[in-house]
Short mmCIF file of C-alpha atoms in Angstrom, two decimals:
data_model
loop_
_atom_site.label_atom_id
_atom_site.label_comp_id
_atom_site.label_asym_id
_atom_site.label_seq_id
_atom_site.Cartn_x
_atom_site.Cartn_y
_atom_site.Cartn_z
CA MET A 1 24.62 5.76 22.30
CA HIS A 2 23.66 9.06 20.50
CA GLU A 3 20.15 10.07 19.99
CA PRO A 4 19.08 10.17 16.27
CA GLU A 5 19.09 13.54 14.70
CA TRP A 6 15.73 15.05 13.94
CA LEU A 7 15.57 16.69 10.66
CA ALA A 8 12.04 18.60 10.18
CA PRO A 9 11.85 20.25 6.89
CA ALA A 10 9.03 23.09 6.36
CA SER A 11 8.80 22.40 2.58
CA LEU A 12 9.13 19.78 0.12
CA GLU A 13 11.96 21.60 -1.73
CA GLU A 14 13.84 21.40 1.86
CA ALA A 15 12.58 17.94 2.20
CA LEU A 16 14.23 16.85 -1.03
CA ALA A 17 17.28 18.69 -0.46
CA LEU A 18 17.94 16.75 2.77
CA LYS A 19 17.00 13.66 1.37
CA ALA A 20 19.81 13.98 -1.24
CA GLU A 21 22.18 15.01 1.48
CA ARG A 22 21.45 12.73 4.18
CA THR A 23 20.65 9.02 2.50
CA ASP A 24 21.20 7.63 6.25
CA ALA A 25 18.02 9.40 7.28
CA THR A 26 15.06 7.50 7.90
CA VAL A 27 11.87 9.00 6.42
CA VAL A 28 8.87 9.41 8.75
CA ALA A 29 5.32 10.83 8.34
CA GLY A 30 2.76 9.27 10.67
CA GLY A 31 5.55 7.04 12.25
CA THR A 32 3.40 4.18 12.94
CA PHE A 33 5.43 1.55 11.46
CA VAL A 34 8.83 3.22 11.89
CA GLY A 35 7.68 3.41 15.42
CA ILE A 36 7.07 -0.28 15.98
CA LEU A 37 10.51 -1.13 14.43
CA VAL A 38 12.49 1.20 16.66
CA ASN A 39 10.88 0.01 19.88
CA GLN A 40 11.42 -3.76 18.82
CA HIS A 41 15.00 -2.71 18.17
CA LEU A 42 14.73 -3.62 14.61
CA LEU A 43 15.81 -0.30 13.40
CA ALA A 44 18.39 1.99 14.87
CA PRO A 45 18.48 5.22 12.56
CA THR A 46 21.04 7.70 12.80
CA ALA A 47 18.51 10.47 11.91
CA PHE A 48 14.84 11.11 11.07
CA LEU A 49 13.62 12.96 8.13
CA SER A 50 10.07 14.19 9.18
CA LEU A 51 7.63 15.14 6.59
CA GLY A 52 4.84 16.00 9.22
CA GLY A 53 5.41 19.59 8.71
CA ILE A 54 5.01 19.94 4.90
CA ARG A 55 2.06 21.44 3.82
CA GLY A 56 0.25 20.72 0.48
CA LEU A 57 0.64 16.88 0.60
CA ARG A 58 -2.51 16.12 2.59
CA PHE A 59 -5.03 16.17 -0.19
CA VAL A 60 -7.79 13.78 -1.50
CA ALA A 61 -9.15 15.07 -4.61
CA GLU A 62 -10.32 14.31 -8.13
CA HIS A 63 -8.62 15.72 -11.34
CA GLU A 64 -9.68 14.93 -14.72
CA GLY A 65 -11.54 11.97 -13.60
CA GLU A 66 -8.82 10.38 -11.59
CA LEU A 67 -8.20 10.19 -7.90
CA ARG A 68 -5.27 12.12 -6.51
CA LEU A 69 -4.16 11.26 -2.99
CA GLY A 70 -1.25 13.44 -1.50
CA ALA A 71 1.48 11.31 0.30
CA LEU A 72 0.69 12.83 3.80
CA ALA A 73 -3.16 12.00 3.54
CA THR A 74 -4.05 9.80 6.33
CA HIS A 75 -5.69 6.43 6.16
CA ARG A 76 -8.54 7.87 7.85
CA ALA A 77 -8.90 10.62 5.49
CA VAL A 78 -9.10 8.31 2.58
CA GLU A 79 -11.39 5.77 4.28
CA LEU A 80 -13.88 8.71 5.21
CA SER A 81 -13.61 10.58 2.18
CA PRO A 82 -17.21 10.89 0.45
CA LEU A 83 -15.48 11.09 -2.97
CA VAL A 84 -13.61 7.74 -2.39
CA ARG A 85 -16.44 6.21 -0.84
CA GLU A 86 -18.57 7.07 -3.70
CA LYS A 87 -16.24 6.40 -6.91
CA TRP A 88 -13.62 3.97 -5.38
CA PRO A 89 -15.34 2.16 -2.51
CA ALA A 90 -13.23 -0.83 -2.45
CA LEU A 91 -10.08 1.49 -1.92
CA ALA A 92 -12.07 3.11 0.88
CA ARG A 93 -12.65 -0.36 2.51
CA ALA A 94 -9.02 -1.54 2.04
CA PHE A 95 -8.01 1.59 3.95
CA SER A 96 -10.99 0.96 6.52
CA LEU A 97 -9.51 -2.38 7.51
CA VAL A 98 -6.07 -1.21 8.62
CA ALA A 99 -5.49 -1.78 12.42
CA SER A 100 -7.64 0.75 14.43
CA PRO A 101 -8.94 4.20 14.20
CA ARG A 102 -5.93 5.56 16.26
CA VAL A 103 -3.19 4.09 13.76
CA ARG A 104 -5.37 5.21 10.82
CA ASN A 105 -5.75 8.83 12.06
CA ARG A 106 -1.63 8.87 11.77
CA ALA A 107 -0.57 6.36 9.16
CA THR A 108 -0.38 8.00 5.68
CA VAL A 109 -0.61 6.87 2.14
CA GLY A 110 3.11 7.58 1.31
CA GLY A 111 3.99 5.73 4.18
CA VAL A 112 2.02 2.49 3.72
CA LEU A 113 3.79 2.26 0.35
CA GLY A 114 7.16 3.74 1.26
CA ASP A 115 7.47 1.38 4.29
CA ALA A 116 6.85 -1.62 1.94
CA ASP A 117 5.48 -3.75 4.70
CA TYR A 118 4.25 -6.97 3.24
CA ALA A 119 1.12 -7.51 5.46
CA SER A 120 -0.57 -4.19 4.63
CA ASP A 121 -3.88 -3.81 3.14
CA PRO A 122 -3.70 -0.87 0.80
CA PRO A 123 -0.69 -1.63 -1.43
CA SER A 124 -2.47 -4.60 -3.01
CA MET A 125 -5.56 -2.59 -3.59
CA PHE A 126 -3.61 0.29 -5.35
CA VAL A 127 -2.16 -2.40 -7.63
CA ALA A 128 -5.47 -3.96 -8.59
CA LEU A 129 -6.80 -0.45 -9.26
CA GLY A 130 -3.75 0.18 -11.76
CA ALA A 131 -2.55 3.14 -9.59
CA ARG A 132 0.44 5.17 -10.35
CA VAL A 133 2.91 6.60 -7.50
CA VAL A 134 4.48 10.04 -8.20
CA VAL A 135 7.91 10.21 -6.63
CA GLN A 136 10.24 13.25 -6.87
CA SER A 137 13.66 14.19 -6.28
CA ARG A 138 15.64 17.63 -6.74
CA HIS A 139 16.19 16.67 -10.38
CA GLY A 140 12.40 16.15 -11.24
CA ALA A 141 9.37 13.76 -10.85
CA ARG A 142 8.40 10.28 -12.40
CA GLU A 143 5.59 8.03 -12.14
CA ILE A 144 6.09 4.41 -11.10
CA PRO A 145 3.23 1.76 -11.65
CA ALA A 146 2.24 0.58 -8.36
CA GLU A 147 3.10 -3.04 -9.18
CA GLU A 148 6.55 -1.68 -9.70
CA LEU A 149 7.18 0.20 -6.37
CA ILE A 150 7.30 -2.59 -3.88
CA VAL A 151 10.07 -5.06 -5.00
CA GLY A 152 10.78 -7.19 -1.75
CA TYR A 153 10.43 -7.15 2.06
CA TYR A 154 10.54 -3.66 3.14
CA GLU A 155 12.20 -2.73 -0.19
CA THR A 156 11.09 -0.23 -2.98
CA SER A 157 12.50 0.70 -6.27
CA LEU A 158 12.94 4.35 -4.93
CA ALA A 159 16.15 6.16 -5.70
CA PRO A 160 17.94 7.14 -2.42
CA ASP A 161 17.22 10.76 -3.03
CA GLU A 162 13.35 10.33 -3.83
CA LEU A 163 10.36 10.86 -1.88
CA ILE A 164 6.67 9.54 -2.58
CA VAL A 165 4.53 12.69 -3.11
CA GLU A 166 1.40 11.52 -4.79
CA VAL A 167 -0.63 8.38 -5.76
CA ILE A 168 -3.02 8.48 -8.62
CA VAL A 169 -5.82 6.09 -9.19
CA PRO A 170 -7.61 5.83 -12.51
CA GLY A 171 -11.21 6.60 -12.53
CA GLY A 172 -14.10 5.46 -14.88
CA PRO A 173 -16.38 2.33 -14.47
CA HIS A 174 -14.95 -0.38 -12.61
CA ARG A 175 -15.94 -3.15 -10.21
CA ALA A 176 -13.47 -3.94 -7.46
CA ALA A 177 -13.54 -5.77 -4.12
CA TYR A 178 -11.03 -6.16 -1.34
CA ARG A 179 -11.12 -9.11 0.94
CA LYS A 180 -8.96 -9.59 4.26
CA PHE A 181 -8.67 -12.71 5.95
CA ARG A 182 -6.99 -12.64 9.42
CA THR A 183 -6.50 -15.45 12.07
CA ARG A 184 -6.77 -13.32 15.20
CA SER A 185 -8.69 -10.03 16.32
CA HIS A 186 -10.42 -7.53 13.89
CA GLU A 187 -7.37 -5.13 14.24
CA ASP A 188 -4.98 -7.70 13.20
CA ARG A 189 -2.70 -7.51 10.01
CA PRO A 190 -3.86 -9.56 7.03
CA SER A 191 -2.74 -13.39 6.80
CA VAL A 192 -3.91 -13.00 3.28
CA GLY A 193 -5.26 -9.98 1.57
CA VAL A 194 -7.08 -10.27 -2.03
CA ALA A 195 -7.75 -7.22 -4.14
CA ALA A 196 -9.64 -7.69 -7.54
CA CYS A 197 -10.61 -5.24 -10.10
CA ALA A 198 -12.61 -5.60 -13.36
CA ARG A 199 -12.38 -2.66 -15.84
CA ASP A 200 -12.63 -2.25 -19.72
CA GLY A 201 -12.95 -5.85 -20.18
CA GLY A 202 -9.79 -6.42 -18.18
CA LEU A 203 -9.16 -7.90 -14.89
CA ARG A 204 -6.40 -7.49 -12.17
CA VAL A 205 -6.07 -9.99 -9.16
CA VAL A 206 -3.63 -9.09 -6.41
CA VAL A 207 -2.83 -11.09 -3.19
CA GLY A 208 -0.97 -9.43 -0.51
CA ALA A 209 0.54 -10.53 2.93
CA VAL A 210 2.06 -13.74 1.36
CA ALA A 211 5.23 -12.78 0.09
CA GLY A 212 7.60 -9.82 -0.24
CA ARG A 213 5.52 -7.92 -2.41
CA PRO A 214 2.11 -8.05 -3.68
CA GLN A 215 1.60 -11.21 -5.85
CA TYR A 216 -0.20 -10.05 -9.27
CA PHE A 217 0.07 -12.46 -12.50
CA PRO A 218 -1.65 -10.70 -15.47
CA GLU A 219 -1.45 -13.99 -17.42
CA LEU A 220 -3.42 -15.79 -14.98
CA CYS A 221 -6.24 -13.36 -14.74
CA THR A 222 -8.72 -14.94 -17.54
CA GLY A 223 -11.24 -17.74 -16.99
CA GLU A 224 -13.89 -18.48 -14.46
CA PRO A 225 -13.28 -17.29 -10.87
CA ALA A 226 -12.62 -21.05 -9.52
CA SER A 227 -9.90 -21.65 -12.09
CA ILE A 228 -8.43 -18.19 -11.51
CA ALA A 229 -8.17 -18.76 -7.74
CA GLN A 230 -6.72 -22.14 -8.21
CA ALA A 231 -3.98 -21.01 -10.57
CA TYR A 232 -2.95 -17.96 -7.88
CA ALA A 233 -2.85 -20.72 -5.24
CA GLU A 234 -0.48 -22.86 -7.30
CA ALA A 235 1.64 -19.73 -8.64
CA ILE A 236 2.44 -18.23 -5.19
CA ASP A 237 4.74 -19.64 -2.70
CA PRO A 238 3.38 -18.27 0.54
CA ILE A 239 5.35 -17.56 3.58
CA GLY A 240 4.56 -19.21 6.87
CA ASP A 241 4.54 -17.48 10.13
CA ILE A 242 2.39 -17.07 13.54
CA SER A 243 -0.75 -16.02 11.30
CA GLY A 244 -0.70 -19.49 9.36
CA SER A 245 1.72 -21.87 7.54
CA SER A 246 2.71 -21.82 4.00
CA GLU A 247 -0.12 -24.61 3.12
CA TYR A 248 -2.69 -22.91 5.21
CA ARG A 249 -2.07 -19.83 3.27
CA ARG A 250 -2.24 -21.59 -0.13
CA ARG A 251 -5.67 -22.78 0.95
CA VAL A 252 -6.87 -19.44 2.01
CA ILE A 253 -5.61 -17.94 -1.32
CA ALA A 254 -7.85 -20.13 -3.34
CA VAL A 255 -11.04 -19.34 -1.27
CA GLU A 256 -10.56 -15.74 -1.23
CA VAL A 257 -9.45 -15.18 -4.75
CA ARG A 258 -12.65 -17.01 -5.69
CA ARG A 259 -14.78 -14.98 -3.45
CA ALA A 260 -13.37 -11.56 -4.39
CA LEU A 261 -14.29 -12.51 -8.11
CA GLU A 262 -17.50 -13.66 -7.25
CA GLU A 263 -18.12 -10.45 -5.41
CA ILE A 264 -17.29 -8.14 -8.27
CA ALA A 265 -19.30 -10.44 -10.61
CA ALA A 266 -22.33 -10.11 -8.66
#
């Protein structure tokens, strides 16, 4: 068995060129999720495309009232950022609930979206906040609404030659909450994650860890908290696994959606 080739570009331009040429390469940044898949023999890459040596993608900044997160910004950097804590506190909370500090010091913003792991905390919060994901290839850049990036279990809408380079989160007055329900340790992945955001008279409710992609139903986001919660519980067909059966998750969805909505209304 051959060892995977290790490709380590020093610049974004070099990385994009390699991404176009080596579509077989598995992209790694912090490597926390990919490492698990490899160790469990669920992934056997022929090559790794490591983004760790690229400078300029680790920023956490505000520009024209919006939050800009570089793809290589770590979970810990987002969690501890005074800017994020002050103006986007629910996002800081969602990142703070991921695994352990050791993992959060390595895991990246781009990685948690690009891996499209259904049982992650931040993707649902990004969707609820109306974030846009900036992706780039050698031919240019484009923005993808966060709700359109993850399309199924471990699957995204990225073209084979594209990389995530940035996430943009709208600013301005809003009330948001993230609730994580887990059945085992405090470092466990969510059994159900609920993100909610009220802004400019509109409401977004997103449920994660229950299907292949974050579950968002704009047509259900009107009414009282209890009615919205029940509508979401009925609309979603949750998975069943070691963290809880489908029916158990359905009951949790109803409770946690209601609690999230009551939290942002308080």
